[in-house]
Short mmCIF file of C-alpha atoms in Angstrom, two decimals:
data_model
loop_
_atom_site.label_atom_id
_atom_site.label_comp_id
_atom_site.label_asym_id
_atom_site.label_seq_id
_atom_site.Cartn_x
_atom_site.Cartn_y
_atom_site.Cartn_z
CA MET A 84 0.33 -0.10 0.14
CA ALA A 85 2.79 2.35 0.76
CA ILE A 86 4.92 1.61 -2.11
CA ALA A 87 1.43 2.15 -4.81
CA GLN A 88 1.17 5.55 -2.42
CA SER A 89 4.49 6.44 -3.28
CA LEU A 90 3.98 5.86 -6.80
CA LEU A 91 0.95 7.33 -6.99
CA SER A 92 2.64 10.39 -5.66
CA ILE A 93 5.06 10.76 -8.86
CA PRO A 94 4.49 13.27 -10.67
CA SER A 95 3.03 12.55 -13.73
CA HIS A 96 5.66 14.65 -15.99
CA LEU A 97 8.06 12.51 -14.75
CA THR A 98 8.51 10.02 -17.61
CA LEU A 99 9.97 7.34 -18.02
CA GLN A 100 12.91 8.34 -19.81
CA ASN A 101 13.46 11.24 -17.27
CA LEU A 102 13.28 8.42 -14.39
CA SER A 103 15.57 6.28 -16.55
CA SER A 104 17.62 9.64 -16.30
CA LEU A 105 17.47 10.33 -12.68
CA CYS A 106 18.48 6.01 -12.16
CA LEU A 107 21.65 6.65 -14.39
CA LEU A 108 22.61 10.13 -12.20
CA ALA A 109 22.71 8.62 -9.13
CA LEU A 110 24.23 5.13 -10.45
CA THR A 111 27.55 7.49 -12.03
CA THR A 112 27.11 10.00 -8.64
CA THR A 113 27.56 6.56 -6.20
CA ILE A 114 30.20 5.45 -8.58
CA LEU A 115 32.40 8.82 -8.77
CA THR A 116 32.14 9.34 -4.94
CA SER A 117 33.57 5.64 -4.00
CA ALA A 118 35.85 6.28 -6.91
CA ILE A 119 37.04 9.57 -5.18
CA GLN A 120 37.15 7.82 -1.83
CA ALA A 121 39.49 5.53 -2.90
CA ALA A 122 41.78 7.84 -4.31
CA LEU A 123 42.00 9.99 -1.44
CA SER A 124 42.51 7.22 1.18
CA PRO A 125 44.97 6.71 3.22
CA LEU A 126 45.01 2.95 2.51
CA ARG A 127 45.08 3.50 -1.19
CA SER A 128 48.84 1.87 -1.32
CA ILE A 129 47.94 -1.24 0.33
CA PRO A 130 47.80 -3.78 -2.78
CA GLY A 131 44.24 -6.26 -2.99
CA PRO A 132 41.04 -6.81 -5.25
CA PHE A 133 40.34 -3.82 -7.63
CA LEU A 134 36.29 -4.23 -6.92
CA ALA A 135 37.34 -4.57 -2.89
CA ARG A 136 38.72 -0.61 -2.48
CA PHE A 137 34.97 0.81 -4.17
CA THR A 138 32.39 -1.34 -2.33
CA ARG A 139 31.88 -4.20 0.36
CA LEU A 140 29.93 -6.15 -2.02
CA TRP A 141 33.19 -7.81 -3.25
CA LEU A 142 33.32 -9.07 0.92
CA LEU A 143 29.74 -9.82 0.54
CA TRP A 144 30.05 -12.08 -2.59
CA HIS A 145 32.63 -13.66 -1.47
CA PHE A 146 31.24 -14.87 1.67
CA TRP A 147 28.10 -16.15 -0.09
CA ARG A 148 30.32 -18.78 -2.34
CA GLY A 149 31.14 -19.59 1.70
CA ASP A 150 34.95 -20.09 0.84
CA PHE A 151 36.45 -17.29 2.21
CA HIS A 152 39.08 -19.17 4.07
CA LYS A 153 40.38 -20.11 0.74
CA THR A 154 39.86 -16.85 -0.97
CA ASN A 155 41.47 -15.26 1.92
CA ILE A 156 44.89 -17.31 1.65
CA GLN A 157 44.85 -17.06 -1.91
CA LEU A 158 45.00 -13.09 -1.81
CA HIS A 159 47.65 -13.39 1.04
CA ASN A 160 49.84 -15.40 -1.85
CA ILE A 161 49.04 -13.04 -4.24
CA TYR A 162 49.62 -9.71 -2.75
CA GLY A 163 51.89 -10.15 0.03
CA THR A 164 51.20 -10.86 3.60
CA LEU A 165 49.92 -8.30 6.70
CA SER A 166 49.34 -11.12 8.83
CA SER A 167 52.47 -11.48 11.47
CA PRO A 168 53.05 -12.25 15.08
CA ALA A 169 53.64 -8.47 15.58
CA ALA A 170 50.60 -7.56 14.22
CA LEU A 171 48.47 -10.20 15.92
CA LYS A 172 49.73 -8.72 19.33
CA THR A 173 48.77 -5.20 18.12
CA ILE A 174 45.54 -5.73 17.62
CA TYR A 175 44.23 -9.11 19.77
CA ALA A 176 46.69 -9.06 23.31
CA HIS A 177 45.12 -8.36 26.79
CA GLY A 178 45.14 -4.76 26.83
CA SER A 179 44.84 -3.49 23.01
CA PRO A 180 42.54 -0.38 22.80
CA PHE A 181 41.18 -2.11 19.40
CA THR A 182 37.96 -3.45 19.75
CA LYS A 183 35.11 -5.53 18.21
CA SER A 184 33.75 -3.86 14.82
CA ALA A 185 30.35 -3.35 14.12
CA PHE A 186 30.27 -6.88 12.25
CA TYR A 187 29.40 -8.53 15.48
CA ASP A 188 26.38 -5.77 16.19
CA ALA A 189 24.34 -8.62 13.50
CA SER A 190 24.71 -11.26 16.27
CA ARG A 191 22.74 -9.48 18.36
CA ASN A 192 19.11 -9.21 19.45
CA PRO A 193 19.26 -4.60 18.61
CA ASP A 194 16.20 -4.16 21.12
CA ALA A 195 17.65 -6.34 24.01
CA PRO A 196 19.27 -3.75 26.36
CA ARG A 197 22.51 -5.41 26.42
CA ALA A 198 24.73 -7.20 24.12
CA ASP A 199 25.64 -10.44 25.27
CA LEU A 200 29.61 -11.77 25.57
CA PHE A 201 30.09 -12.42 22.17
CA SER A 202 28.75 -9.22 20.61
CA ASP A 203 29.50 -6.82 23.55
CA ARG A 204 31.93 -4.26 21.74
CA ASP A 205 32.36 -1.82 25.23
CA PRO A 206 35.55 -3.62 26.74
CA ALA A 207 34.35 -2.27 29.99
CA ALA A 208 31.31 -4.07 29.97
CA HIS A 209 32.52 -7.01 28.47
CA ALA A 210 35.45 -7.10 31.19
CA SER A 211 32.93 -7.20 33.86
CA PHE A 212 30.70 -9.68 32.83
CA ARG A 213 33.35 -11.81 31.74
CA ARG A 214 34.19 -11.62 35.54
CA ARG A 215 31.22 -12.09 36.60
CA VAL A 216 30.84 -16.12 35.16
CA ALA A 217 34.78 -16.70 34.19
CA GLN A 218 34.63 -19.59 37.16
CA LEU A 219 31.69 -21.36 35.59
CA TYR A 220 33.98 -22.08 32.71
CA SER A 221 37.26 -22.46 34.91
CA LEU A 222 39.20 -25.84 33.82
CA SER A 223 38.48 -26.63 37.41
CA THR A 224 34.55 -26.44 37.08
CA VAL A 225 34.66 -27.95 33.96
CA VAL A 226 36.33 -31.36 35.32
CA ARG A 227 33.56 -31.12 37.47
CA MET A 228 31.44 -32.00 34.58
CA GLU A 229 33.01 -35.05 33.29
CA ASP A 230 30.48 -37.59 34.28
CA GLU A 231 28.04 -35.82 31.83
CA VAL A 232 30.30 -35.27 28.66
CA ARG A 233 31.04 -39.14 29.03
CA GLY A 234 27.77 -39.77 29.41
CA CYS A 235 26.98 -38.64 25.74
CA VAL A 236 30.15 -40.21 24.74
CA ARG A 237 28.47 -43.83 25.10
CA GLU A 238 25.41 -42.70 23.49
CA LEU A 239 27.54 -41.48 20.06
CA LEU A 240 29.14 -45.09 20.60
CA ALA A 241 26.36 -46.95 21.25
CA ARG A 242 24.75 -45.26 17.51
CA LEU A 243 27.80 -45.65 15.51
CA GLY A 244 28.25 -49.24 16.66
CA GLY A 245 24.60 -49.75 14.83
CA PHE A 246 26.50 -49.10 11.47
CA PRO A 247 28.55 -51.69 10.91
CA GLU A 248 26.40 -54.65 10.68
CA SER A 249 24.34 -52.37 8.28
CA GLY A 250 26.51 -51.72 5.30
CA GLU A 251 24.81 -48.12 5.98
CA ARG A 252 27.48 -45.38 4.68
CA VAL A 253 27.67 -42.46 7.68
CA ASP A 254 27.09 -38.81 7.59
CA LEU A 255 30.15 -38.35 10.84
CA GLN A 256 30.27 -34.57 10.60
CA HIS A 257 26.04 -34.66 11.39
CA TRP A 258 26.86 -37.31 14.38
CA LEU A 259 29.98 -34.79 15.92
CA GLN A 260 27.61 -32.20 15.65
CA CYS A 261 24.51 -34.03 17.32
CA TYR A 262 26.59 -35.27 19.60
CA ALA A 263 28.66 -31.63 20.64
CA PHE A 264 24.99 -30.37 21.58
CA ASP A 265 23.93 -32.67 23.58
CA VAL A 266 27.10 -32.23 25.67
CA VAL A 267 26.38 -29.03 25.64
CA GLY A 268 22.60 -29.79 26.91
CA ALA A 269 23.91 -32.04 29.23
CA VAL A 270 26.79 -29.54 30.78
CA THR A 271 23.90 -26.34 31.05
CA VAL A 272 21.14 -28.09 32.42
CA SER A 273 21.59 -31.80 33.16
CA ARG A 274 20.15 -32.70 30.22
CA ARG A 275 20.70 -33.59 26.52
CA PHE A 276 18.72 -31.99 23.90
CA GLY A 277 18.16 -35.84 22.17
CA VAL A 278 19.87 -35.39 18.92
CA LEU A 279 21.57 -38.61 19.53
CA ASP A 280 18.61 -40.47 20.37
CA ARG A 281 16.40 -39.14 17.49
CA GLU A 282 19.12 -38.93 14.88
CA GLU A 283 18.18 -35.61 14.13
CA ASP A 284 17.55 -31.89 15.15
CA CYS A 285 14.23 -32.67 16.80
CA LEU A 286 14.19 -29.22 18.44
CA GLY A 287 15.63 -26.88 15.51
CA LEU A 288 18.71 -26.15 17.45
CA LEU A 289 20.37 -27.05 14.80
CA GLU A 290 18.81 -25.32 11.92
CA ALA A 291 17.96 -22.04 14.86
CA LEU A 292 22.65 -22.23 15.13
CA HIS A 293 22.58 -22.41 11.18
CA ARG A 294 20.80 -19.76 10.20
CA SER A 295 22.08 -17.26 12.68
CA LEU A 296 25.45 -17.92 12.05
CA VAL A 297 24.46 -16.86 8.10
CA TYR A 298 22.88 -14.23 9.53
CA LEU A 299 26.14 -12.74 11.26
CA THR A 300 28.26 -13.68 8.62
CA HIS A 301 26.37 -11.83 5.41
CA VAL A 302 24.99 -9.42 7.53
CA GLY A 303 27.93 -8.70 9.81
CA VAL A 304 29.25 -7.25 6.20
CA VAL A 305 26.76 -4.30 6.06
CA PRO A 306 25.17 -3.99 9.69
CA GLU A 307 23.66 -0.56 9.14
CA VAL A 308 20.57 -2.80 7.91
CA HIS A 309 20.91 -4.96 10.97
CA ARG A 310 17.98 -3.38 12.86
CA TRP A 311 15.60 -3.25 9.82
CA LEU A 312 16.54 -6.80 8.35
CA TYR A 313 16.25 -8.29 12.03
CA ALA A 314 12.85 -6.93 12.31
CA VAL A 315 11.85 -7.81 9.19
CA VAL A 316 13.59 -12.11 9.31
CA LYS A 317 11.87 -12.20 12.84
CA ARG A 318 8.58 -11.57 11.51
CA VAL A 319 8.84 -13.92 8.79
CA GLY A 320 10.01 -16.49 11.32
CA ARG A 321 13.28 -17.56 10.29
CA ASN A 322 15.73 -15.71 12.68
CA GLY A 323 17.82 -18.35 14.09
CA MET A 324 18.84 -16.22 16.33
CA SER A 325 15.54 -15.83 18.66
CA GLY A 326 15.26 -19.39 18.58
CA LEU A 327 18.09 -20.28 20.27
CA PHE A 328 17.42 -17.51 22.80
CA ALA A 329 13.64 -18.53 23.14
CA PHE A 330 15.15 -22.14 23.87
CA ALA A 331 17.59 -20.42 26.51
CA ALA A 332 14.41 -19.06 27.83
CA GLY A 333 12.81 -21.58 28.96
CA ALA A 334 15.16 -23.55 30.59
CA VAL A 335 16.27 -21.07 32.34
CA GLY A 336 12.41 -20.04 33.18
CA GLU A 337 11.90 -23.16 34.74
CA ARG A 338 14.76 -23.55 36.82
CA LEU A 339 14.30 -20.53 38.13
CA LYS A 340 10.57 -22.02 39.14
CA ALA A 341 12.18 -24.61 40.51
CA PRO A 342 11.94 -24.59 44.45
CA GLU A 343 14.78 -23.85 46.55
CA GLU A 344 16.42 -27.05 48.86
CA GLU A 345 15.35 -26.64 52.00
CA LYS A 346 16.89 -28.53 54.46
CA GLY A 347 20.88 -29.19 54.07
CA GLU A 348 23.39 -27.89 52.04
CA VAL A 349 23.23 -27.49 48.19
CA ASP A 350 26.39 -29.85 46.53
CA GLU A 351 27.76 -27.18 44.38
CA GLU A 352 30.51 -29.84 42.84
CA GLY A 353 28.01 -31.75 40.75
CA GLU A 354 25.37 -28.61 39.65
CA ASP A 355 25.08 -27.92 35.89
CA PHE A 356 26.30 -25.00 34.30
CA LEU A 357 22.27 -23.10 34.63
CA ALA A 358 22.33 -24.42 38.59
CA LYS A 359 24.85 -22.40 39.56
CA MET A 360 23.37 -19.64 37.44
CA VAL A 361 20.65 -19.65 39.36
CA ARG A 362 22.38 -20.13 42.84
CA MET A 363 24.26 -16.93 41.71
CA HIS A 364 20.87 -14.64 40.71
CA ARG A 365 19.52 -15.81 43.82
CA ARG A 366 22.05 -14.89 45.98
CA GLU A 367 22.77 -11.25 44.39
CA PRO A 368 19.89 -10.70 42.07
CA GLU A 369 21.65 -7.02 41.30
CA LYS A 370 24.81 -8.60 40.21
CA PHE A 371 23.97 -10.97 38.12
CA GLY A 372 20.21 -10.59 36.59
CA PHE A 373 17.82 -12.95 34.59
CA LEU A 374 19.29 -11.31 31.13
CA ASP A 375 22.66 -12.51 32.11
CA MET A 376 21.64 -15.53 32.10
CA MET A 377 20.05 -15.46 29.05
CA MET A 378 23.12 -14.31 27.17
CA LEU A 379 25.63 -16.23 28.50
CA ARG A 380 23.39 -19.91 27.26
CA ALA A 381 22.92 -18.14 24.31
CA GLU A 382 27.87 -18.15 24.48
CA LEU A 383 26.88 -21.89 25.04
CA GLU A 384 24.90 -22.34 22.16
CA THR A 385 28.07 -21.12 19.75
CA ALA A 386 30.32 -22.89 21.76
CA ALA A 387 29.24 -26.15 20.21
CA VAL A 388 29.95 -25.02 16.47
CA GLU A 389 33.36 -24.37 17.59
CA ARG A 390 33.86 -28.72 18.11
CA LEU A 391 32.24 -29.22 15.33
CA ILE A 392 35.30 -31.04 13.77
CA PRO A 393 36.18 -33.16 16.74
CA SER A 394 34.33 -34.18 19.84
CA ALA A 395 34.77 -36.62 23.47
CA GLU A 396 34.25 -40.07 26.16
CA PRO A 397 35.05 -42.82 28.65
CA VAL A 398 39.08 -42.40 29.01
CA SER A 399 39.30 -39.23 31.31
CA TYR A 400 40.26 -35.67 30.68
CA GLN A 401 43.34 -35.96 33.10
CA GLN A 402 44.44 -38.96 31.02
CA ALA A 403 43.73 -37.64 27.99
CA GLN A 404 45.61 -34.53 28.59
CA LYS A 405 48.88 -36.94 29.06
CA LEU A 406 48.52 -38.95 25.83
CA ALA A 407 51.14 -36.70 23.65
CA TYR A 408 50.06 -37.61 20.93
CA LEU A 409 46.75 -37.40 21.00
CA GLN A 410 47.73 -33.71 22.18
CA ALA A 411 49.72 -33.15 19.33
CA VAL A 412 46.59 -34.32 16.97
CA ILE A 413 44.24 -32.34 18.17
CA SER A 414 46.65 -29.15 18.46
CA GLU A 415 47.49 -29.50 14.49
CA GLY A 416 43.61 -30.37 13.52
CA LEU A 417 43.00 -27.35 14.77
CA ARG A 418 45.93 -25.28 13.14
CA VAL A 419 45.17 -26.51 9.63
CA HIS A 420 41.11 -26.85 10.26
CA SER A 421 40.43 -23.65 12.85
CA PRO A 422 36.96 -23.39 13.24
CA PRO A 423 36.84 -19.44 12.74
CA GLY A 424 37.08 -18.87 8.92
CA VAL A 425 36.82 -15.05 8.65
CA PRO A 426 38.95 -12.47 9.98
CA LEU A 427 38.26 -11.39 14.01
CA SER A 428 37.57 -7.95 13.09
CA ARG A 429 38.45 -5.30 14.99
CA GLU A 430 38.70 -1.23 15.05
CA VAL A 431 41.34 1.07 14.87
CA PRO A 432 41.36 3.29 18.11
CA LYS A 433 40.76 7.05 18.54
CA GLY A 434 44.46 8.62 16.64
CA GLY A 435 44.81 5.82 14.37
CA ALA A 436 48.01 2.70 14.99
CA GLN A 437 50.85 1.18 13.40
CA VAL A 438 50.42 -2.06 12.08
CA ASP A 439 53.22 -4.21 10.44
CA GLY A 440 54.74 -0.58 9.65
CA ILE A 441 51.35 0.40 8.03
CA TYR A 442 49.24 3.70 9.55
CA PHE A 443 45.50 2.62 10.07
CA PRO A 444 43.48 6.23 10.47
CA GLU A 445 41.03 5.59 13.60
CA GLU A 446 37.53 3.60 13.06
CA SER A 447 39.35 1.58 9.95
CA VAL A 448 38.67 -2.12 10.09
CA LEU A 449 40.99 -4.93 10.57
CA GLY A 450 41.48 -8.43 11.17
CA MET A 451 43.04 -11.57 11.01
CA ASN A 452 42.15 -14.74 9.67
CA ALA A 453 43.20 -18.07 11.49
CA TRP A 454 43.20 -19.66 8.31
CA VAL A 455 46.14 -17.32 6.88
CA MET A 456 48.22 -16.74 10.45
CA HIS A 457 48.35 -20.32 10.85
CA LEU A 458 50.19 -21.24 7.56
CA ASP A 459 53.43 -18.59 9.12
CA LYS A 460 56.66 -20.32 8.25
CA ASP A 461 58.47 -17.91 10.83
CA VAL A 462 56.03 -19.51 13.84
CA PHE A 463 55.07 -23.16 12.52
CA GLY A 464 57.66 -23.79 10.52
CA GLU A 465 58.69 -24.47 6.35
CA ASP A 466 56.58 -27.11 6.23
CA ALA A 467 53.46 -24.78 7.54
CA GLU A 468 51.38 -26.14 4.52
CA GLU A 469 51.20 -29.55 5.77
CA TYR A 470 49.01 -31.83 8.54
CA LYS A 471 52.17 -32.96 11.42
CA PRO A 472 51.22 -33.22 14.49
CA GLU A 473 54.74 -33.85 15.22
CA ARG A 474 55.27 -30.06 15.08
CA TRP A 475 53.75 -30.06 18.65
CA LEU A 476 56.26 -32.40 19.83
CA VAL A 477 58.20 -30.03 21.01
CA SER A 478 59.58 -28.41 24.31
CA LYS A 479 57.11 -26.38 26.19
CA GLU A 480 58.62 -22.99 25.39
CA ASP A 481 58.10 -23.89 21.40
CA ILE A 482 54.20 -25.25 21.96
CA GLY A 483 53.79 -21.39 24.09
CA ARG A 484 55.18 -19.76 21.09
CA MET A 485 52.78 -21.93 18.71
CA ASN A 486 50.21 -21.09 21.03
CA ARG A 487 50.82 -17.31 21.21
CA ASN A 488 50.45 -17.46 17.36
CA THR A 489 47.54 -19.23 16.98
CA LEU A 490 44.03 -18.27 16.59
CA THR A 491 41.64 -20.96 16.95
CA TRP A 492 40.00 -19.76 20.33
CA GLY A 493 40.72 -16.38 19.75
CA LEU A 494 43.22 -14.05 21.45
CA GLY A 495 43.59 -11.71 25.06
CA SER A 496 40.38 -11.15 26.57
CA ARG A 497 37.65 -11.62 24.20
CA ASN A 498 38.91 -15.76 23.77
CA CYS A 499 36.60 -17.96 23.61
CA ILE A 500 35.35 -18.45 26.98
CA GLY A 501 34.21 -22.30 26.04
CA LYS A 502 37.65 -23.37 25.61
CA ASN A 503 37.65 -25.66 27.84
CA ILE A 504 34.44 -27.43 27.40
CA ALA A 505 35.95 -27.75 24.01
CA LEU A 506 38.68 -29.34 24.70
CA MET A 507 37.49 -31.92 27.35
CA GLU A 508 35.10 -33.01 24.63
CA ILE A 509 37.41 -33.59 21.72
CA SER A 510 40.22 -35.28 24.19
CA ILE A 511 37.76 -37.35 26.11
CA LEU A 512 36.29 -38.97 22.23
CA ILE A 513 38.72 -39.39 19.79
CA PRO A 514 40.76 -42.30 21.91
CA GLU A 515 36.98 -43.87 22.24
CA LEU A 516 36.71 -43.31 18.32
CA VAL A 517 39.96 -44.83 17.39
CA ARG A 518 39.66 -47.47 19.69
CA LYS A 519 36.39 -49.04 18.96
CA PHE A 520 36.28 -48.10 15.09
CA ASP A 521 38.09 -47.87 11.96
CA PHE A 522 36.10 -45.37 9.55
CA GLN A 523 36.88 -45.75 5.78
CA LEU A 524 35.60 -42.84 3.45
CA VAL A 525 33.08 -43.87 1.19
CA ASP A 526 35.00 -41.76 -1.44
CA PRO A 527 38.79 -41.40 -0.64
CA ASP A 528 39.82 -39.54 -4.32
CA SER A 529 36.71 -36.99 -3.74
CA LYS A 530 37.88 -33.84 -1.81
CA LEU A 531 36.50 -32.50 1.51
CA GLU A 532 33.87 -30.32 0.87
CA THR A 533 33.73 -27.15 3.39
CA HIS A 534 31.33 -23.39 3.46
CA ASN A 535 32.18 -21.20 5.79
CA ILE A 536 29.50 -19.47 7.66
CA PHE A 537 31.99 -17.85 10.38
CA PHE A 538 32.22 -21.33 11.16
CA VAL A 539 33.71 -23.41 8.65
CA LYS A 540 31.78 -26.83 8.72
CA GLN A 541 32.60 -29.83 6.16
CA LYS A 542 30.07 -30.90 4.41
CA ASN A 543 30.71 -34.35 2.58
CA PHE A 544 32.20 -36.31 5.51
CA TRP A 545 31.03 -39.84 4.76
CA VAL A 546 32.40 -42.81 6.05
CA LYS A 547 32.02 -46.67 6.60
CA VAL A 548 32.13 -48.19 10.06
CA LYS A 549 33.65 -50.71 10.85
CA GLU A 550 34.29 -52.40 15.19
CA ARG A 551 37.66 -53.11 15.74
CA THR A 552 38.52 -56.93 16.42
CA THR A 553 40.95 -56.20 19.00
CA GLN A 554 40.95 -52.61 20.69
CA GLY A 555 43.95 -51.14 21.95
CA GLN A 556 44.76 -49.29 25.34
CA CYS A 557 45.42 -45.57 26.04
#
């Protein structure tokens, strides 16, 4: 109706030819403005794709293709690299004045009174909230959830154990993602989501998370449209973030209605994350409110994706940590196939900054991609492009140096808060998979397909599962 009224309001003397001329003039003006801005930009000396100088549509197109992690590597090979350990420290280290860019606004509800840990661009607000919840994610707390993780591993092993007899091919990526989600449910609300049991995304959480990541990756390039586009997507019922938030709200609401323990002391050792959050809320509601719990729950949903490649089981986490080669395999796998596949963008602080000898004016947006950084030969050796777990079987000093230049979990104050959960899942599961099964690729000659929606996800990880007749001991 509004469009029709707008069309009717066009003066009758404005002919189609005049309209065409106006459109051409507007397009010409836009192109000239972009060209002048590019010519006068202090960054004009930095080499790169021609179209990328004039419009973000170039980046949006490559994000849409889903292979930007590969494109980014190619660009560095063609134009030279602006990715180095020194730049990494300047942009991401603790105390760095660089803040998250507007890209991350696309991951939050624009109508919410505050951002979550992932999307909060205010360093002070982020630090305050993180301090309040850091203990929930500490290694000592996470280890207490080990039994819940083992339960999920047993369920996954039982599911995979049914395939050798049938000879059916298995999408291993799908099963590992189901496992990761059920672990998140087990450690947060003391019950699995049931995706392993039902062999499907019965609650729609996997699909909701997928949609939210697609939205973030693309709308983050043009965050100016986020507020109105979010409203449109939400209205048609296809908003992934609102789906995850609704599930979190339901879980927390149920727990808050539950009566408190009336007698005796609460056993805090075996509590799930949600129980700990509710207890914190009841003790100090003014410091840890309902919205805080919602945002924290959303963070855990996101952490699940960071375990799409491997996952966890019955060897204890402590035992798994002592298996040097296992840990080397995990470290190398996360290096060559890092979950995040886009630059972790940051905004240059007031006054500008020098990065790798180049001056960037304030409000410029910089970012480094793990897929590029992890190929740095000065850090990882001349064979950095090869998968070689042995590179991690070195001194603690060398391991520390490589870890300081690894972007798998982010760096500094904005590193992934769910890292300990992810590593426990991975470390416990892999020994069990290796001990109990042999996996054969259905088509060994085909290349592994991936799709990059902020996280790089495998698409054709089809295998045949065979039970091992003799199981080695870890």
